[in-house]
């Protein structure tokens, strides 16, 4: 779905900074000082992402160039730039070209030889490229993206396990092992593709929804895997709500129990220890959840956003990036920038 307002804005403003393009935030506004601080934080972060892109068009951390490039590209795209317009258009074109070069004949976007968790990169790539497709004006590039995403969907369908989930690798390569975080990455990528007009079999999504339901514990949270239940995980629960919201399951009793669990465990912006580690992954998805819920309760999002953005801002270093995990700075920086640009509403997958 093409965002015409975005194109008009970019056409008029051309090369202005991301901060200058920022529209008013939704709901009760923060103070002028707070707003300026957030905008400066985002602009500095995007500038760091822009200047650290390799000559080949990718970013990497922990030897995951496909996943990191897709995440970094999504962060740049969330600012309002497209491959044709905006201050990051050249970076986005190069990122797209890199991911296109990683598309394999069987549909996988990634490298199964060097990446032992290639479904992350595949899912994030489907999500990023599907957002690019919705705004792509170059007819040749558009046709290439349609072919790549069509094959990527077919790969995801073939990689789904008998339980309805996905693992770090395909069901065939991973002996039918699955777990929650990779399942959510696949479903959100598939939803992005469907939104962009790429056919996605409905039974694949239905099986994934059933997988999540089967992983729910009595406390409302979601366990690690259908084959390894254990305690509920806030990160996977938040991501699962996103998955179900994207699949149109936002009002069920199952989702409400998950929302209650996450509000208890994540809404107060818990520490790394309180959120069972994976802080940035947790809040990458939980921020999307609260943002969508904010369409019914503005104060819910306003209160959460102010706390989240203030925390992210004070943790940024002078060079513009964040680096608080063992994965690497591009991962943390991309996650934080995606969170801090939700209010802009440019990417269809994150819209209310």
Short mmCIF file of C-alpha atoms in Angstrom, two decimals:
data_model
loop_
_atom_site.label_atom_id
_atom_site.label_comp_id
_atom_site.label_asym_id
_atom_site.label_seq_id
_atom_site.Cartn_x
_atom_site.Cartn_y
_atom_site.Cartn_z
CA UNK A 1 0.00 0.00 0.00
CA UNK A 2 1.54 3.30 -1.10
CA UNK A 3 1.70 6.10 1.45
CA UNK A 4 1.02 9.14 -0.76
CA UNK A 5 1.46 11.60 2.10
CA UNK A 6 4.94 10.25 2.63
CA UNK A 7 5.86 10.73 -1.01
CA UNK A 8 4.47 14.26 -1.09
CA UNK A 9 6.37 15.17 2.05
CA UNK A 10 9.63 13.75 0.74
CA UNK A 11 9.11 15.36 -2.62
CA UNK A 12 8.69 18.78 -1.04
CA UNK A 13 11.42 18.46 1.58
CA UNK A 14 13.99 16.59 -0.45
CA UNK A 15 17.20 16.24 1.50
CA UNK A 16 16.08 17.65 4.84
CA UNK A 17 17.08 15.72 7.94
CA UNK A 18 14.88 13.09 9.52
CA UNK A 19 14.38 15.41 12.49
CA UNK A 20 13.12 18.18 10.25
CA UNK A 21 10.61 15.80 8.65
CA UNK A 22 9.19 14.63 11.98
CA UNK A 23 5.43 15.28 12.20
CA UNK A 24 3.74 16.03 15.52
CA UNK A 25 3.69 13.07 17.86
CA UNK A 26 0.35 11.44 18.55
CA UNK A 27 -1.59 11.99 21.73
CA UNK A 28 -0.50 14.29 24.53
CA UNK A 29 2.74 15.88 23.33
CA UNK A 30 5.96 15.74 25.33
CA UNK A 31 7.67 18.95 26.32
CA UNK A 32 9.43 20.90 23.57
CA UNK A 33 12.76 20.08 25.18
CA UNK A 34 11.93 16.38 25.34
CA UNK A 35 10.81 16.36 21.71
CA UNK A 36 14.00 18.08 20.55
CA UNK A 37 16.08 15.61 22.51
CA UNK A 38 14.34 12.64 20.92
CA UNK A 39 14.62 14.10 17.42
CA UNK A 40 18.34 14.80 17.87
CA UNK A 41 18.82 11.26 19.16
CA UNK A 42 17.11 9.74 16.11
CA UNK A 43 18.96 11.97 13.67
CA UNK A 44 22.32 11.13 15.24
CA UNK A 45 21.49 7.41 15.21
CA UNK A 46 20.39 7.41 11.58
CA UNK A 47 23.54 9.31 10.60
CA UNK A 48 25.66 6.63 12.28
CA UNK A 49 23.78 3.88 10.46
CA UNK A 50 24.20 5.76 7.18
CA UNK A 51 27.97 6.20 7.48
CA UNK A 52 28.70 2.66 8.69
CA UNK A 53 27.18 0.89 5.70
CA UNK A 54 29.80 -1.14 3.85
CA UNK A 55 30.74 -0.55 0.24
CA UNK A 56 28.87 -3.76 -0.59
CA UNK A 57 25.68 -2.29 0.90
CA UNK A 58 25.44 -4.33 4.08
CA UNK A 59 25.89 -4.07 7.83
CA UNK A 60 26.82 -7.01 10.01
CA UNK A 61 27.16 -8.16 13.60
CA UNK A 62 27.85 -11.63 15.00
CA UNK A 63 28.30 -12.81 11.40
CA UNK A 64 24.65 -12.15 10.46
CA UNK A 65 24.89 -9.72 7.53
CA UNK A 66 21.51 -10.58 6.05
CA UNK A 67 19.56 -10.04 9.27
CA UNK A 68 21.49 -6.90 10.23
CA UNK A 69 21.14 -5.34 6.79
CA UNK A 70 17.40 -5.93 6.80
CA UNK A 71 17.05 -4.43 10.29
CA UNK A 72 19.23 -1.42 9.48
CA UNK A 73 17.33 -0.88 6.24
CA UNK A 74 14.03 -1.01 8.12
CA UNK A 75 15.31 1.65 10.54
CA UNK A 76 16.25 3.95 7.65
CA UNK A 77 12.98 3.26 5.85
CA UNK A 78 11.03 4.08 9.03
CA UNK A 79 12.34 7.65 8.81
CA UNK A 80 10.34 8.24 5.64
CA UNK A 81 13.02 7.65 3.01
CA UNK A 82 12.41 5.37 0.05
CA UNK A 83 14.80 4.02 -2.58
CA UNK A 84 13.87 7.01 -4.74
CA UNK A 85 13.51 9.92 -2.31
CA UNK A 86 14.79 11.15 1.02
CA UNK A 87 18.19 11.52 2.70
CA UNK A 88 18.76 7.75 2.94
CA UNK A 89 17.59 6.73 -0.53
CA UNK A 90 21.07 5.75 -1.71
CA UNK A 91 21.66 3.66 1.40
CA UNK A 92 18.34 1.91 0.93
CA UNK A 93 19.09 1.13 -2.72
CA UNK A 94 22.41 -0.41 -1.75
CA UNK A 95 20.82 -2.42 1.06
CA UNK A 96 18.18 -3.74 -1.32
CA UNK A 97 20.85 -4.68 -3.87
CA UNK A 98 22.80 -6.58 -1.21
CA UNK A 99 19.75 -8.55 -0.07
CA UNK A 100 18.73 -9.25 -3.66
CA UNK A 101 22.21 -10.69 -4.20
CA UNK A 102 21.56 -13.05 -1.28
CA UNK A 103 18.34 -14.48 -2.77
CA UNK A 104 18.89 -18.13 -3.64
CA UNK A 105 17.10 -20.30 -6.23
CA UNK A 106 15.16 -22.14 -3.49
CA UNK A 107 13.76 -18.82 -2.19
CA UNK A 108 15.97 -18.40 0.87
CA UNK A 109 17.32 -14.90 1.36
CA UNK A 110 20.61 -15.60 3.09
CA UNK A 111 23.52 -18.01 3.20
CA UNK A 112 22.92 -21.42 4.83
CA UNK A 113 26.65 -22.19 4.72
CA UNK A 114 27.85 -19.27 6.86
CA UNK A 115 24.68 -18.52 8.84
CA UNK A 116 23.50 -21.18 11.28
CA UNK A 117 20.35 -19.16 12.08
CA UNK A 118 19.38 -18.12 8.61
CA UNK A 119 15.62 -17.94 9.20
CA UNK A 120 16.11 -14.70 11.17
CA UNK A 121 17.73 -13.03 8.19
CA UNK A 122 15.14 -14.50 5.85
CA UNK A 123 12.23 -13.22 7.93
CA UNK A 124 13.68 -9.75 8.52
CA UNK A 125 14.50 -9.52 4.80
CA UNK A 126 10.93 -10.38 3.79
CA UNK A 127 9.70 -7.68 6.16
CA UNK A 128 12.11 -5.00 4.90
CA UNK A 129 11.79 -5.77 1.19
CA UNK A 130 7.99 -5.92 1.42
CA UNK A 131 7.98 -2.39 2.86
CA UNK A 132 10.30 -1.26 0.07
CA UNK A 133 8.05 -2.87 -2.55
CA UNK A 134 5.06 -0.81 -1.46
CA UNK A 135 6.92 2.40 -2.31
CA UNK A 136 9.08 1.22 -5.22
CA UNK A 137 8.70 3.39 -8.33
CA UNK A 138 11.32 1.73 -10.53
CA UNK A 139 9.40 -0.87 -12.56
CA UNK A 140 12.36 -3.20 -13.13
CA UNK A 141 13.34 -3.21 -9.46
CA UNK A 142 9.72 -3.71 -8.51
CA UNK A 143 9.43 -6.79 -10.72
CA UNK A 144 12.63 -8.19 -9.25
CA UNK A 145 11.31 -7.69 -5.73
CA UNK A 146 8.01 -9.37 -6.55
CA UNK A 147 9.83 -12.44 -7.87
CA UNK A 148 12.19 -12.60 -4.92
CA UNK A 149 9.45 -12.17 -2.33
CA UNK A 150 7.19 -14.70 -4.07
CA UNK A 151 10.00 -17.27 -3.88
CA UNK A 152 10.83 -16.20 -0.31
CA UNK A 153 7.25 -16.96 0.75
CA UNK A 154 7.47 -20.38 -0.86
CA UNK A 155 10.66 -21.07 1.07
CA UNK A 156 9.02 -20.08 4.36
CA UNK A 157 6.07 -22.33 3.61
CA UNK A 158 8.40 -25.28 2.99
CA UNK A 159 10.47 -24.46 6.09
CA UNK A 160 7.50 -24.54 8.51
CA UNK A 161 7.52 -27.42 10.99
CA UNK A 162 4.73 -29.91 11.58
CA UNK A 163 3.80 -27.99 14.75
CA UNK A 164 3.26 -24.80 12.74
CA UNK A 165 6.37 -22.95 13.88
CA UNK A 166 9.85 -22.32 12.53
CA UNK A 167 13.30 -22.95 13.90
CA UNK A 168 16.70 -21.33 13.36
CA UNK A 169 16.87 -23.22 10.07
CA UNK A 170 14.26 -24.94 7.92
CA UNK A 171 12.26 -27.89 9.26
CA UNK A 172 14.26 -30.20 7.00
CA UNK A 173 17.65 -28.83 8.05
CA UNK A 174 16.71 -28.64 11.74
CA UNK A 175 14.96 -31.99 12.26
CA UNK A 176 11.60 -30.24 12.65
CA UNK A 177 12.77 -28.13 15.62
CA UNK A 178 10.93 -24.84 16.17
CA UNK A 179 10.94 -21.98 18.67
CA UNK A 180 9.03 -18.77 19.29
CA UNK A 181 11.34 -15.95 18.21
CA UNK A 182 12.05 -17.31 14.73
CA UNK A 183 8.38 -18.16 14.30
CA UNK A 184 7.39 -14.55 14.93
CA UNK A 185 10.06 -13.29 12.53
CA UNK A 186 8.64 -15.49 9.78
CA UNK A 187 5.02 -14.55 10.43
CA UNK A 188 5.69 -10.82 10.46
CA UNK A 189 7.71 -11.14 7.26
CA UNK A 190 4.92 -13.13 5.64
CA UNK A 191 2.38 -10.54 6.75
CA UNK A 192 4.48 -7.80 5.19
CA UNK A 193 4.54 -9.76 1.95
CA UNK A 194 0.79 -10.31 2.01
CA UNK A 195 0.21 -6.59 2.62
CA UNK A 196 2.39 -5.85 -0.42
CA UNK A 197 0.31 -8.13 -2.64
CA UNK A 198 2.43 -11.30 -2.51
CA UNK A 199 0.24 -14.44 -2.16
CA UNK A 200 0.62 -16.17 1.21
CA UNK A 201 -1.32 -19.41 1.87
CA UNK A 202 -3.82 -18.80 4.65
CA UNK A 203 -3.22 -22.24 6.17
CA UNK A 204 0.40 -21.30 6.88
CA UNK A 205 -0.72 -18.37 9.03
CA UNK A 206 -3.46 -20.43 10.69
CA UNK A 207 -0.94 -23.13 11.60
CA UNK A 208 1.39 -20.48 13.04
CA UNK A 209 -1.43 -19.03 15.14
CA UNK A 210 -2.24 -22.49 16.49
CA UNK A 211 1.44 -22.95 17.31
CA UNK A 212 1.37 -19.82 19.47
CA UNK A 213 -1.84 -20.87 21.19
CA UNK A 214 -0.28 -24.26 21.99
CA UNK A 215 2.75 -22.56 23.57
CA UNK A 216 0.70 -20.45 25.99
CA UNK A 217 1.13 -21.11 29.71
CA UNK A 218 -1.54 -20.62 32.40
CA UNK A 219 -0.04 -17.21 33.35
CA UNK A 220 -0.79 -15.96 29.82
CA UNK A 221 2.81 -15.91 28.66
CA UNK A 222 4.35 -17.86 25.81
CA UNK A 223 7.00 -20.50 26.34
CA UNK A 224 10.18 -20.95 24.34
CA UNK A 225 9.09 -23.79 22.11
CA UNK A 226 6.33 -26.29 21.52
CA UNK A 227 8.87 -29.00 22.35
CA UNK A 228 10.51 -27.23 25.29
CA UNK A 229 7.80 -25.51 27.28
CA UNK A 230 9.18 -24.25 30.58
CA UNK A 231 8.48 -20.78 31.96
CA UNK A 232 6.91 -17.96 29.98
CA UNK A 233 9.20 -15.57 28.12
CA UNK A 234 8.30 -11.85 28.04
CA UNK A 235 10.22 -11.30 24.80
CA UNK A 236 8.52 -14.13 22.93
CA UNK A 237 5.14 -13.21 24.40
CA UNK A 238 5.42 -9.61 23.19
CA UNK A 239 6.52 -10.79 19.75
CA UNK A 240 3.66 -13.30 19.67
CA UNK A 241 1.11 -10.55 20.32
CA UNK A 242 2.54 -8.66 17.34
CA UNK A 243 2.23 -11.81 15.27
CA UNK A 244 -1.41 -12.31 16.24
CA UNK A 245 -2.24 -8.61 15.77
CA UNK A 246 -0.76 -8.79 12.28
CA UNK A 247 -2.90 -11.88 11.66
CA UNK A 248 -6.07 -10.08 12.78
CA UNK A 249 -6.30 -11.79 16.18
CA UNK A 250 -6.28 -8.78 18.49
CA UNK A 251 -9.48 -9.26 20.51
CA UNK A 252 -9.40 -12.92 21.54
CA UNK A 253 -9.15 -14.12 25.15
CA UNK A 254 -5.79 -15.67 24.32
CA UNK A 255 -4.39 -12.29 23.24
CA UNK A 256 -5.89 -10.52 26.26
CA UNK A 257 -4.11 -12.93 28.61
CA UNK A 258 -0.87 -12.26 26.74
CA UNK A 259 -1.43 -8.50 26.97
CA UNK A 260 -2.00 -8.76 30.72
CA UNK A 261 1.17 -10.82 31.12
CA UNK A 262 3.27 -8.31 29.15
CA UNK A 263 1.80 -5.30 30.92
CA UNK A 264 2.89 -6.85 34.21
CA UNK A 265 6.35 -7.81 32.99
CA UNK A 266 7.30 -5.13 30.45
CA UNK A 267 5.13 -1.99 30.63
CA UNK A 268 7.19 -0.31 33.35
CA UNK A 269 10.31 -0.54 31.13
CA UNK A 270 11.92 -3.27 33.16
CA UNK A 271 15.64 -3.87 33.41
CA UNK A 272 17.52 -6.53 31.48
CA UNK A 273 17.18 -8.96 34.38
CA UNK A 274 13.49 -8.29 34.89
CA UNK A 275 12.74 -8.80 31.19
CA UNK A 276 14.63 -12.12 31.15
CA UNK A 277 17.40 -10.53 29.03
CA UNK A 278 16.87 -9.88 25.29
CA UNK A 279 15.81 -6.36 26.31
CA UNK A 280 15.94 -4.80 22.86
CA UNK A 281 14.19 -7.71 21.20
CA UNK A 282 11.49 -7.53 23.89
CA UNK A 283 10.85 -3.84 23.44
CA UNK A 284 11.20 -3.86 19.67
CA UNK A 285 8.02 -5.92 19.65
CA UNK A 286 6.33 -4.70 22.83
CA UNK A 287 6.56 -1.08 21.66
CA UNK A 288 4.61 -2.10 18.55
CA UNK A 289 2.01 -3.78 20.77
CA UNK A 290 1.51 -0.73 23.00
CA UNK A 291 1.50 1.61 20.00
CA UNK A 292 -1.38 -0.35 18.45
CA UNK A 293 -3.20 -0.58 21.77
CA UNK A 294 -2.80 3.19 22.05
CA UNK A 295 -5.36 3.64 19.28
CA UNK A 296 -7.97 2.74 21.92
CA UNK A 297 -6.22 4.27 24.94
CA UNK A 298 -3.98 7.22 24.05
CA UNK A 299 -2.58 7.58 27.56
CA UNK A 300 -1.40 3.95 27.47
CA UNK A 301 0.97 4.75 24.61
CA UNK A 302 1.90 8.27 25.75
CA UNK A 303 3.03 7.14 29.18
CA UNK A 304 4.94 4.16 27.84
CA UNK A 305 6.50 6.08 24.94
CA UNK A 306 7.85 8.84 27.17
CA UNK A 307 9.54 6.39 29.52
CA UNK A 308 10.89 4.23 26.68
CA UNK A 309 12.22 7.07 24.55
CA UNK A 310 13.82 8.84 27.51
CA UNK A 311 15.62 5.65 28.51
CA UNK A 312 16.83 4.93 24.98
CA UNK A 313 18.02 8.51 24.54
CA UNK A 314 20.20 8.64 27.66
CA UNK A 315 21.87 5.35 26.70
CA UNK A 316 23.05 6.60 23.29
CA UNK A 317 26.78 7.31 23.03
CA UNK A 318 28.36 10.41 21.52
CA UNK A 319 28.92 8.77 18.13
CA UNK A 320 25.22 8.07 17.75
CA UNK A 321 25.01 4.31 18.27
CA UNK A 322 24.06 1.95 21.09
CA UNK A 323 25.97 -1.18 22.04
CA UNK A 324 24.62 -3.04 25.05
CA UNK A 325 24.57 -6.64 23.84
CA UNK A 326 27.00 -9.26 22.64
CA UNK A 327 25.44 -9.17 19.18
CA UNK A 328 26.80 -5.81 18.07
CA UNK A 329 25.95 -2.10 17.77
CA UNK A 330 24.05 -2.20 14.48
CA UNK A 331 21.53 -4.61 16.00
CA UNK A 332 20.86 -2.50 19.09
CA UNK A 333 20.91 0.76 17.12
CA UNK A 334 18.47 -0.49 14.48
CA UNK A 335 16.08 -1.81 17.14
CA UNK A 336 16.16 1.47 19.06
CA UNK A 337 15.63 3.58 15.95
CA UNK A 338 12.68 1.48 14.81
CA UNK A 339 11.08 1.93 18.24
CA UNK A 340 11.69 5.67 18.30
CA UNK A 341 10.11 6.18 14.86
CA UNK A 342 6.85 4.29 15.41
CA UNK A 343 4.95 7.56 15.85
CA UNK A 344 5.89 8.59 12.32
CA UNK A 345 3.70 5.81 10.96
CA UNK A 346 5.53 5.44 7.65
CA UNK A 347 5.82 1.66 7.46
CA UNK A 348 2.53 -0.19 6.87
CA UNK A 349 3.59 -3.20 8.97
CA UNK A 350 3.80 -1.01 12.09
CA UNK A 351 0.75 1.15 11.50
CA UNK A 352 -2.31 1.07 13.73
#
